[in-house]
mmCIF file with all atom_site columns, C-alpha atoms (C1' of nucleotides) in Angstrom:
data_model
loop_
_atom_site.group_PDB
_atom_site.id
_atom_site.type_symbol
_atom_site.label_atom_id
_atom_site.label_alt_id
_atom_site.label_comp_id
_atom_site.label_asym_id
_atom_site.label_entity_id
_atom_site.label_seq_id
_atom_site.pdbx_PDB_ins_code
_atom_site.Cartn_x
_atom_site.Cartn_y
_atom_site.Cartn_z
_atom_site.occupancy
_atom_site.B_iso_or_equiv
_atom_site.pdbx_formal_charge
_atom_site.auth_seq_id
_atom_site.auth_comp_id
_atom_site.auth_asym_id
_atom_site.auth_atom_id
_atom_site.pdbx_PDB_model_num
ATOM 1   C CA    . UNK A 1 1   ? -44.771 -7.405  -19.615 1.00 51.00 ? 1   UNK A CA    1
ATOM 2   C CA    . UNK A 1 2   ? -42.040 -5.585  -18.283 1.00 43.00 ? 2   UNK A CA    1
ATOM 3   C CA    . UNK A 1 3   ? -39.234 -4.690  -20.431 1.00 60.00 ? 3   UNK A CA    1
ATOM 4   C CA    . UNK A 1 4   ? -35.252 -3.385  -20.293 1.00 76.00 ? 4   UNK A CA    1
ATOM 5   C CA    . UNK A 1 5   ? -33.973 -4.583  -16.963 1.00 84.00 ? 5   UNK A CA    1
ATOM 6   C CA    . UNK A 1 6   ? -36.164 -7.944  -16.860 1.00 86.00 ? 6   UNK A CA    1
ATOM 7   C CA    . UNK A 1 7   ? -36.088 -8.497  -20.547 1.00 87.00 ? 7   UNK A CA    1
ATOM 8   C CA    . UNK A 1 8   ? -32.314 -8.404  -19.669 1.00 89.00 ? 8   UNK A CA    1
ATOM 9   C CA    . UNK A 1 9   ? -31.738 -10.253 -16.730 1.00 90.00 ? 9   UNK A CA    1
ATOM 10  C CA    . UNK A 1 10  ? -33.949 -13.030 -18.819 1.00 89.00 ? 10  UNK A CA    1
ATOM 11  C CA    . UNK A 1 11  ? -31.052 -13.080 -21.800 1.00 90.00 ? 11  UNK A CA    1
ATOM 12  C CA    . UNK A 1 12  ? -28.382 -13.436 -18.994 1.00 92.00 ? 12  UNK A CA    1
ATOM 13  C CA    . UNK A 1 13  ? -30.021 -16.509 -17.181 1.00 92.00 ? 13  UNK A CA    1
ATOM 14  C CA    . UNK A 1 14  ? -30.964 -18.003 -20.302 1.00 92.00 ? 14  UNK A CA    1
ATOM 15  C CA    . UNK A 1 15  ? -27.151 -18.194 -21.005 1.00 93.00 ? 15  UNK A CA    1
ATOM 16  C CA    . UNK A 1 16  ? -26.567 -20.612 -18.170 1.00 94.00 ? 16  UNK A CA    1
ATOM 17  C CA    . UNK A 1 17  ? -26.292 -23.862 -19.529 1.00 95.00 ? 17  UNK A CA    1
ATOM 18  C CA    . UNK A 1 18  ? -27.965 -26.927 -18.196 1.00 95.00 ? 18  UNK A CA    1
ATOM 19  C CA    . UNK A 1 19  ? -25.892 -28.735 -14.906 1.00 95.00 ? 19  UNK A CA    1
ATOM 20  C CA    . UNK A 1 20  ? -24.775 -24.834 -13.974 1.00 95.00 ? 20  UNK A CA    1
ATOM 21  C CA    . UNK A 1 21  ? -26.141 -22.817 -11.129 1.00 95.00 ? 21  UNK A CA    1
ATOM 22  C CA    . UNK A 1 22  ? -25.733 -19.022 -11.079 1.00 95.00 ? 22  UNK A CA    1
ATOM 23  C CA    . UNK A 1 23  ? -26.252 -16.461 -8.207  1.00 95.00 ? 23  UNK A CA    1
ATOM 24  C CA    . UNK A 1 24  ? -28.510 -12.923 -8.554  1.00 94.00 ? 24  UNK A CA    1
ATOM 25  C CA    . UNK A 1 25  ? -25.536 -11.294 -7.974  1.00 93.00 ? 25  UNK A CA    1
ATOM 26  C CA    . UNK A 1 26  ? -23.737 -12.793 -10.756 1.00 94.00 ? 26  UNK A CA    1
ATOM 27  C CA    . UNK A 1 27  ? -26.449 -12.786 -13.079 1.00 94.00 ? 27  UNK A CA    1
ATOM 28  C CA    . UNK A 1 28  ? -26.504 -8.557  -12.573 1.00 94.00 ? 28  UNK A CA    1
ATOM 29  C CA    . UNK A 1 29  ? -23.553 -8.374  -12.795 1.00 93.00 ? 29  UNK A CA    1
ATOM 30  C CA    . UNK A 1 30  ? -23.563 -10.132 -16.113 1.00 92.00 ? 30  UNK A CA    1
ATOM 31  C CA    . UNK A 1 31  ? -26.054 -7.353  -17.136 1.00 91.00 ? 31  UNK A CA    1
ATOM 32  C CA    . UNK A 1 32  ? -23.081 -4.881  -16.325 1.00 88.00 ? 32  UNK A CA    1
ATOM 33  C CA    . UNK A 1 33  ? -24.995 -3.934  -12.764 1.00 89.00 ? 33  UNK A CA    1
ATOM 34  C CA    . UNK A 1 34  ? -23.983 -5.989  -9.554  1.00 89.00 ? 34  UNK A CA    1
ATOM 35  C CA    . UNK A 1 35  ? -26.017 -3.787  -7.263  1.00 91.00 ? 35  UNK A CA    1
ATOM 36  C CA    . UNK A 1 36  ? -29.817 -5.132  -9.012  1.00 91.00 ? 36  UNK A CA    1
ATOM 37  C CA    . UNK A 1 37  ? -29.161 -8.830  -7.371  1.00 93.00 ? 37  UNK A CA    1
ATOM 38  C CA    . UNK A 1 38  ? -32.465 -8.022  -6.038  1.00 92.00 ? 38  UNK A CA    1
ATOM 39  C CA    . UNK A 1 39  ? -34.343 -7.454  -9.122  1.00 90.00 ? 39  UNK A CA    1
ATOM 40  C CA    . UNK A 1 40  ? -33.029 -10.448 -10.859 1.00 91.00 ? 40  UNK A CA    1
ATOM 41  C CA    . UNK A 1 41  ? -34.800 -12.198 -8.157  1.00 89.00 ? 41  UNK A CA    1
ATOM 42  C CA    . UNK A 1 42  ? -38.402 -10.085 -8.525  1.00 86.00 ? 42  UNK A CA    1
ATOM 43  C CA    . UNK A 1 43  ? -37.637 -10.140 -12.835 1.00 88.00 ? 43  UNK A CA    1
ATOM 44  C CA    . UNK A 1 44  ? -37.882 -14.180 -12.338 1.00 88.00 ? 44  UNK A CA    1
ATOM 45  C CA    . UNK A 1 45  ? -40.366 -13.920 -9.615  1.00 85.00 ? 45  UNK A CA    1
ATOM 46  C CA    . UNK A 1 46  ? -42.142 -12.513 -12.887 1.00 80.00 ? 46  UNK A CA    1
ATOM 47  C CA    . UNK A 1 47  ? -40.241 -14.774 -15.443 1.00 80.00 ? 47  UNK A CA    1
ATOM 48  C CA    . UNK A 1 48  ? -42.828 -16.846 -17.943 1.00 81.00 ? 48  UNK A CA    1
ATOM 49  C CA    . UNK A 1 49  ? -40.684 -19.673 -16.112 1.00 82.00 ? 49  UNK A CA    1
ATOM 50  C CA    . UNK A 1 50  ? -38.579 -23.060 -17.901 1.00 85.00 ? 50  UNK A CA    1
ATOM 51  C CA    . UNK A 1 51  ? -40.744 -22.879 -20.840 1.00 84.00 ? 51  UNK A CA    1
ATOM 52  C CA    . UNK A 1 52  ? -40.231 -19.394 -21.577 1.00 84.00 ? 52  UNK A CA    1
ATOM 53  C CA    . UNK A 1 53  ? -36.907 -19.847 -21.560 1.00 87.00 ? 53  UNK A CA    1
ATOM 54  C CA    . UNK A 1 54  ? -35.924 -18.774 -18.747 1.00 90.00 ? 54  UNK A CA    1
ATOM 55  C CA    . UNK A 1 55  ? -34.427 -21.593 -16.428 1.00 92.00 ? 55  UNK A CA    1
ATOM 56  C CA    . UNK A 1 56  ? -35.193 -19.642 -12.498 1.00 90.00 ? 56  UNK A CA    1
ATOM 57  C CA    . UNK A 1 57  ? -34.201 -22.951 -11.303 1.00 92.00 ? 57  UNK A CA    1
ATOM 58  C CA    . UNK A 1 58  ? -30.479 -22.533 -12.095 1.00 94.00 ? 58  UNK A CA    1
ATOM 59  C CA    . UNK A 1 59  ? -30.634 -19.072 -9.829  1.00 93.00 ? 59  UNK A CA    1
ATOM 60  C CA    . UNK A 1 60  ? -29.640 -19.561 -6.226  1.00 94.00 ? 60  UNK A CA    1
ATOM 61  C CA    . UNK A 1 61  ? -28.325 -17.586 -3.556  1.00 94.00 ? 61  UNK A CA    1
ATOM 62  C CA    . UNK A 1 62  ? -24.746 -16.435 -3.356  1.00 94.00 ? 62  UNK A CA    1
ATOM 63  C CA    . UNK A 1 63  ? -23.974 -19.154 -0.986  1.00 93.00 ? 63  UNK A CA    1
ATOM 64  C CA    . UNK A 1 64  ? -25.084 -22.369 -2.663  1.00 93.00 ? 64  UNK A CA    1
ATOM 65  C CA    . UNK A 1 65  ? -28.488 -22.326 -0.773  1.00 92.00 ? 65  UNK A CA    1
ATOM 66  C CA    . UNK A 1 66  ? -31.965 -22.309 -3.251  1.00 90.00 ? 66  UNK A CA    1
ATOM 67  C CA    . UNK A 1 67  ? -34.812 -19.908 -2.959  1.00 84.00 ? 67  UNK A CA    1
ATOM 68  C CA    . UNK A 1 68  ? -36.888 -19.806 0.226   1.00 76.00 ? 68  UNK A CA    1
ATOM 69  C CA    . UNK A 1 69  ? -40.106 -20.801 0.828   1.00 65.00 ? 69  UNK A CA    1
ATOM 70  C CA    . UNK A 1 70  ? -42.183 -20.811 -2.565  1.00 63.00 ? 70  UNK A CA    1
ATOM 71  C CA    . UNK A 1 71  ? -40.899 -21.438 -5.849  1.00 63.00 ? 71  UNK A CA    1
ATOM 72  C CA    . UNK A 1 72  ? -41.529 -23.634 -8.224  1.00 67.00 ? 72  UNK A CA    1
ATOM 73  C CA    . UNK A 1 73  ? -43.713 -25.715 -6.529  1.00 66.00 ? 73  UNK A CA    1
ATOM 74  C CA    . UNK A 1 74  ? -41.371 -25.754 -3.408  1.00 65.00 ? 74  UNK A CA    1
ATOM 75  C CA    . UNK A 1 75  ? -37.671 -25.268 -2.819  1.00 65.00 ? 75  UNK A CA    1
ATOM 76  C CA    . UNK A 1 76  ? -37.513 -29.738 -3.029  1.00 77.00 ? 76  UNK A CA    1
ATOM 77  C CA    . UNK A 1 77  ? -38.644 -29.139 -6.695  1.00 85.00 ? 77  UNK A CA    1
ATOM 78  C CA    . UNK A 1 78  ? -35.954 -26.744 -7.722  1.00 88.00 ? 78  UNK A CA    1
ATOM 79  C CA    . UNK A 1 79  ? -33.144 -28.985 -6.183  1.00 90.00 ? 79  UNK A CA    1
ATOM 80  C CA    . UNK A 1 80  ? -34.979 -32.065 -8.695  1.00 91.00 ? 80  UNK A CA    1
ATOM 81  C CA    . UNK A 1 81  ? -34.410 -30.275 -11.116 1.00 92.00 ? 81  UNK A CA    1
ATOM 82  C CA    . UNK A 1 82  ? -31.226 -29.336 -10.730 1.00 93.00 ? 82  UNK A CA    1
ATOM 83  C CA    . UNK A 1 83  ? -30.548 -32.783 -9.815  1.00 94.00 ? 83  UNK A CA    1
ATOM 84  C CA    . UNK A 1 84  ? -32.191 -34.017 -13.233 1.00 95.00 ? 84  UNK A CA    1
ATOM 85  C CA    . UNK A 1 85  ? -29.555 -31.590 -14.646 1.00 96.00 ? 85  UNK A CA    1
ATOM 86  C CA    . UNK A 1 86  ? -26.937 -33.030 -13.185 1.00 96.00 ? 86  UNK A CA    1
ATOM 87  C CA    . UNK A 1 87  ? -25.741 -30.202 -10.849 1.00 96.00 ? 87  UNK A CA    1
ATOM 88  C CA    . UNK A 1 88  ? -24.486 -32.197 -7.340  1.00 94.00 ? 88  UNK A CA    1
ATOM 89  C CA    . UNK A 1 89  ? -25.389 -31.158 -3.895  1.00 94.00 ? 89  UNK A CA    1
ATOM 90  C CA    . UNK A 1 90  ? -23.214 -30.677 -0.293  1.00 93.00 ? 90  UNK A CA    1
ATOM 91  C CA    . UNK A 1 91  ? -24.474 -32.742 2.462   1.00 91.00 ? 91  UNK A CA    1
ATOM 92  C CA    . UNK A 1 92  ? -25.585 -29.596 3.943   1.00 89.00 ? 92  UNK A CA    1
ATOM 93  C CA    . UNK A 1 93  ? -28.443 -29.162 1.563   1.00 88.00 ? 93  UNK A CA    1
ATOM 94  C CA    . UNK A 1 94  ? -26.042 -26.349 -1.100  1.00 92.00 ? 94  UNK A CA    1
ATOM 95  C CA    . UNK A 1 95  ? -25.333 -26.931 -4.202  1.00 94.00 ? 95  UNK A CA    1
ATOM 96  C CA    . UNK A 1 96  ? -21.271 -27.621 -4.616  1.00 95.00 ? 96  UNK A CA    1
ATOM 97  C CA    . UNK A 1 97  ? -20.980 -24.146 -5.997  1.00 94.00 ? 97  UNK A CA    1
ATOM 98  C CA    . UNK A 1 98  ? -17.294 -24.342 -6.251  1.00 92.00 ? 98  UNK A CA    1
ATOM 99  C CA    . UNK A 1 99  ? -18.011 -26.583 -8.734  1.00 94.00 ? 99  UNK A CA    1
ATOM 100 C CA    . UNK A 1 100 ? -21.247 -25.365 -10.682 1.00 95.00 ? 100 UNK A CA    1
ATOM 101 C CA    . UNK A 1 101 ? -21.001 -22.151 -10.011 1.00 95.00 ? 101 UNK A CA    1
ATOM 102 C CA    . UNK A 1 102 ? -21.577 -20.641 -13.650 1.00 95.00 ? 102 UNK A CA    1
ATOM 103 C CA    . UNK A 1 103 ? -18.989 -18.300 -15.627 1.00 90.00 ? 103 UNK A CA    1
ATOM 104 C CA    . UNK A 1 104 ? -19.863 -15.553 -18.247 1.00 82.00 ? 104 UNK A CA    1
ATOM 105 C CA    . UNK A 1 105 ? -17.211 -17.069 -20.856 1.00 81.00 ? 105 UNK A CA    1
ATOM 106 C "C1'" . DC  B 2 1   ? -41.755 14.944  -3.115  1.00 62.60 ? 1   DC  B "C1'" 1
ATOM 107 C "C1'" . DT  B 2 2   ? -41.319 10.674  0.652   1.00 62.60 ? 2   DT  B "C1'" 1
ATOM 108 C "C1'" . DT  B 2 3   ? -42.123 5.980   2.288   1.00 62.60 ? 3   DT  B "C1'" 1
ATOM 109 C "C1'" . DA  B 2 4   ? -42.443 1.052   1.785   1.00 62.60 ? 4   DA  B "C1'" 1
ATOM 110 C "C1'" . DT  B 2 5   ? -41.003 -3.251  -0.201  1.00 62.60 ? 5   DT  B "C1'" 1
ATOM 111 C "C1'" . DG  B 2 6   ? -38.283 -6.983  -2.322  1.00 62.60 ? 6   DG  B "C1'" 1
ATOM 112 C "C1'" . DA  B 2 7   ? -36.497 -15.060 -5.307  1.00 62.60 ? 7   DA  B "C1'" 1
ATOM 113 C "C1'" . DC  B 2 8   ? -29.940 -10.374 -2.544  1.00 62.60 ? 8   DC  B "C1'" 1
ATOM 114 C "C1'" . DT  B 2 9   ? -25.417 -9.855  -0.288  1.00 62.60 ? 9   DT  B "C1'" 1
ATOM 115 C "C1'" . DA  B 2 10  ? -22.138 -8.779  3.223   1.00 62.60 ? 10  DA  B "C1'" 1
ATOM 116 C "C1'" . DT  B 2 11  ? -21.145 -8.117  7.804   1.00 62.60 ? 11  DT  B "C1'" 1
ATOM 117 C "C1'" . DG  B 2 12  ? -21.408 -8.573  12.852  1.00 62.60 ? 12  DG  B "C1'" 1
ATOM 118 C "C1'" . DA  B 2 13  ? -22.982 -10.848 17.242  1.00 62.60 ? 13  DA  B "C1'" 1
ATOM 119 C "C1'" . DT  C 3 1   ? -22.684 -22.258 13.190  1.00 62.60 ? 1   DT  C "C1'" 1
ATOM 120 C "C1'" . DT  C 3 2   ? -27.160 -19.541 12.738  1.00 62.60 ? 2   DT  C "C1'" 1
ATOM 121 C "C1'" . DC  C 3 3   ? -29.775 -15.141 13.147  1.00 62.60 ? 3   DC  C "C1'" 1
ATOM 122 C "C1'" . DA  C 3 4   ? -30.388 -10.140 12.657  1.00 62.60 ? 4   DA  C "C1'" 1
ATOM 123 C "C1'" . DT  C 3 5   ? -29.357 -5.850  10.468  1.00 62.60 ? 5   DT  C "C1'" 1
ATOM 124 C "C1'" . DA  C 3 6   ? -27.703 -2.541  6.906   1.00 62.60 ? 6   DA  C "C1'" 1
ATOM 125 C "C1'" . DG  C 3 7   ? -26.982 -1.290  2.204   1.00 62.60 ? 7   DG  C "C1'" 1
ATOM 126 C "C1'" . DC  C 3 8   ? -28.228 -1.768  -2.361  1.00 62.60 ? 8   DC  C "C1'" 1
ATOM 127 C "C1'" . DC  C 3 9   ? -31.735 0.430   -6.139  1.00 62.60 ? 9   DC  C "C1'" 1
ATOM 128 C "C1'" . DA  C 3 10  ? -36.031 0.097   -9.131  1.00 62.60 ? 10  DA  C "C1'" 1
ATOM 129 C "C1'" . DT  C 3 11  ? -40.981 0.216   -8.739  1.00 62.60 ? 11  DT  C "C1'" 1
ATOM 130 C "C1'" . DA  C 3 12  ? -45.445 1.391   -6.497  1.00 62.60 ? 12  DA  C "C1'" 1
ATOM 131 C "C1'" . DA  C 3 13  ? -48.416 4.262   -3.705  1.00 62.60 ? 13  DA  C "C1'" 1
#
DNA sequence: CTTATGACTATGA
DNA sequence: TTCATAGCCATAA
């Protein structure tokens, strides 16, 4: 597997507690480089997934909105879980980031 | 070496 | 409001 910068961004998202969302922007910048949003993305595209430790679900766009298309079985799954999790929802399908939105303490 | 691509983000129409 | 484009940078060919 793939090592440094995914090994990385895998430590950072496995820091978000359960009922938080965090963005790929936040999550690099966590990792000290805002500019690799991107690559969070592809390192959990690659991620072992929620039983490696490594919670994708809790990553979503900067704007509330989940990942497109595929995912974890589809973009309805992710928002279970993160229902299951507690983490609310807007009424325009977002999740109430001013709310969960995640902080690096 | 250059070009293409991507689970992103910000900006403009 | 939604949609399209540009910029970002590591990895692959």
């Amino acid at each position: 597997m793939e090592d440094g910068f995914f090994l990385r961004a895998y430590d950072v998202v496995r820091q978000v507690p359960a009922g938080r969302v965090a963005t790929y922007g936040q999550v690099a910048a966590a990792m000290g480089e805002p500019r690799k949003a991107r690559y969070v993305g592809f390192a959990l595209h690659s991620s072992p997934g929620v039983a490696g430790g490594v919670p994708c679900h809790r990553i979503v766009f900067a704007d509330g909105s989940l990942a497109p298309g595929f995912a974890f079985g589809g973009p309805g799954e992710q928002r279970r879980m993160l229902e299951a999790e507690g983490v609310g929802f807007l009424p325009n399908g977002k999740v109430d980031m001013r709310r969960y939105k995640w902080e690096a303490l």
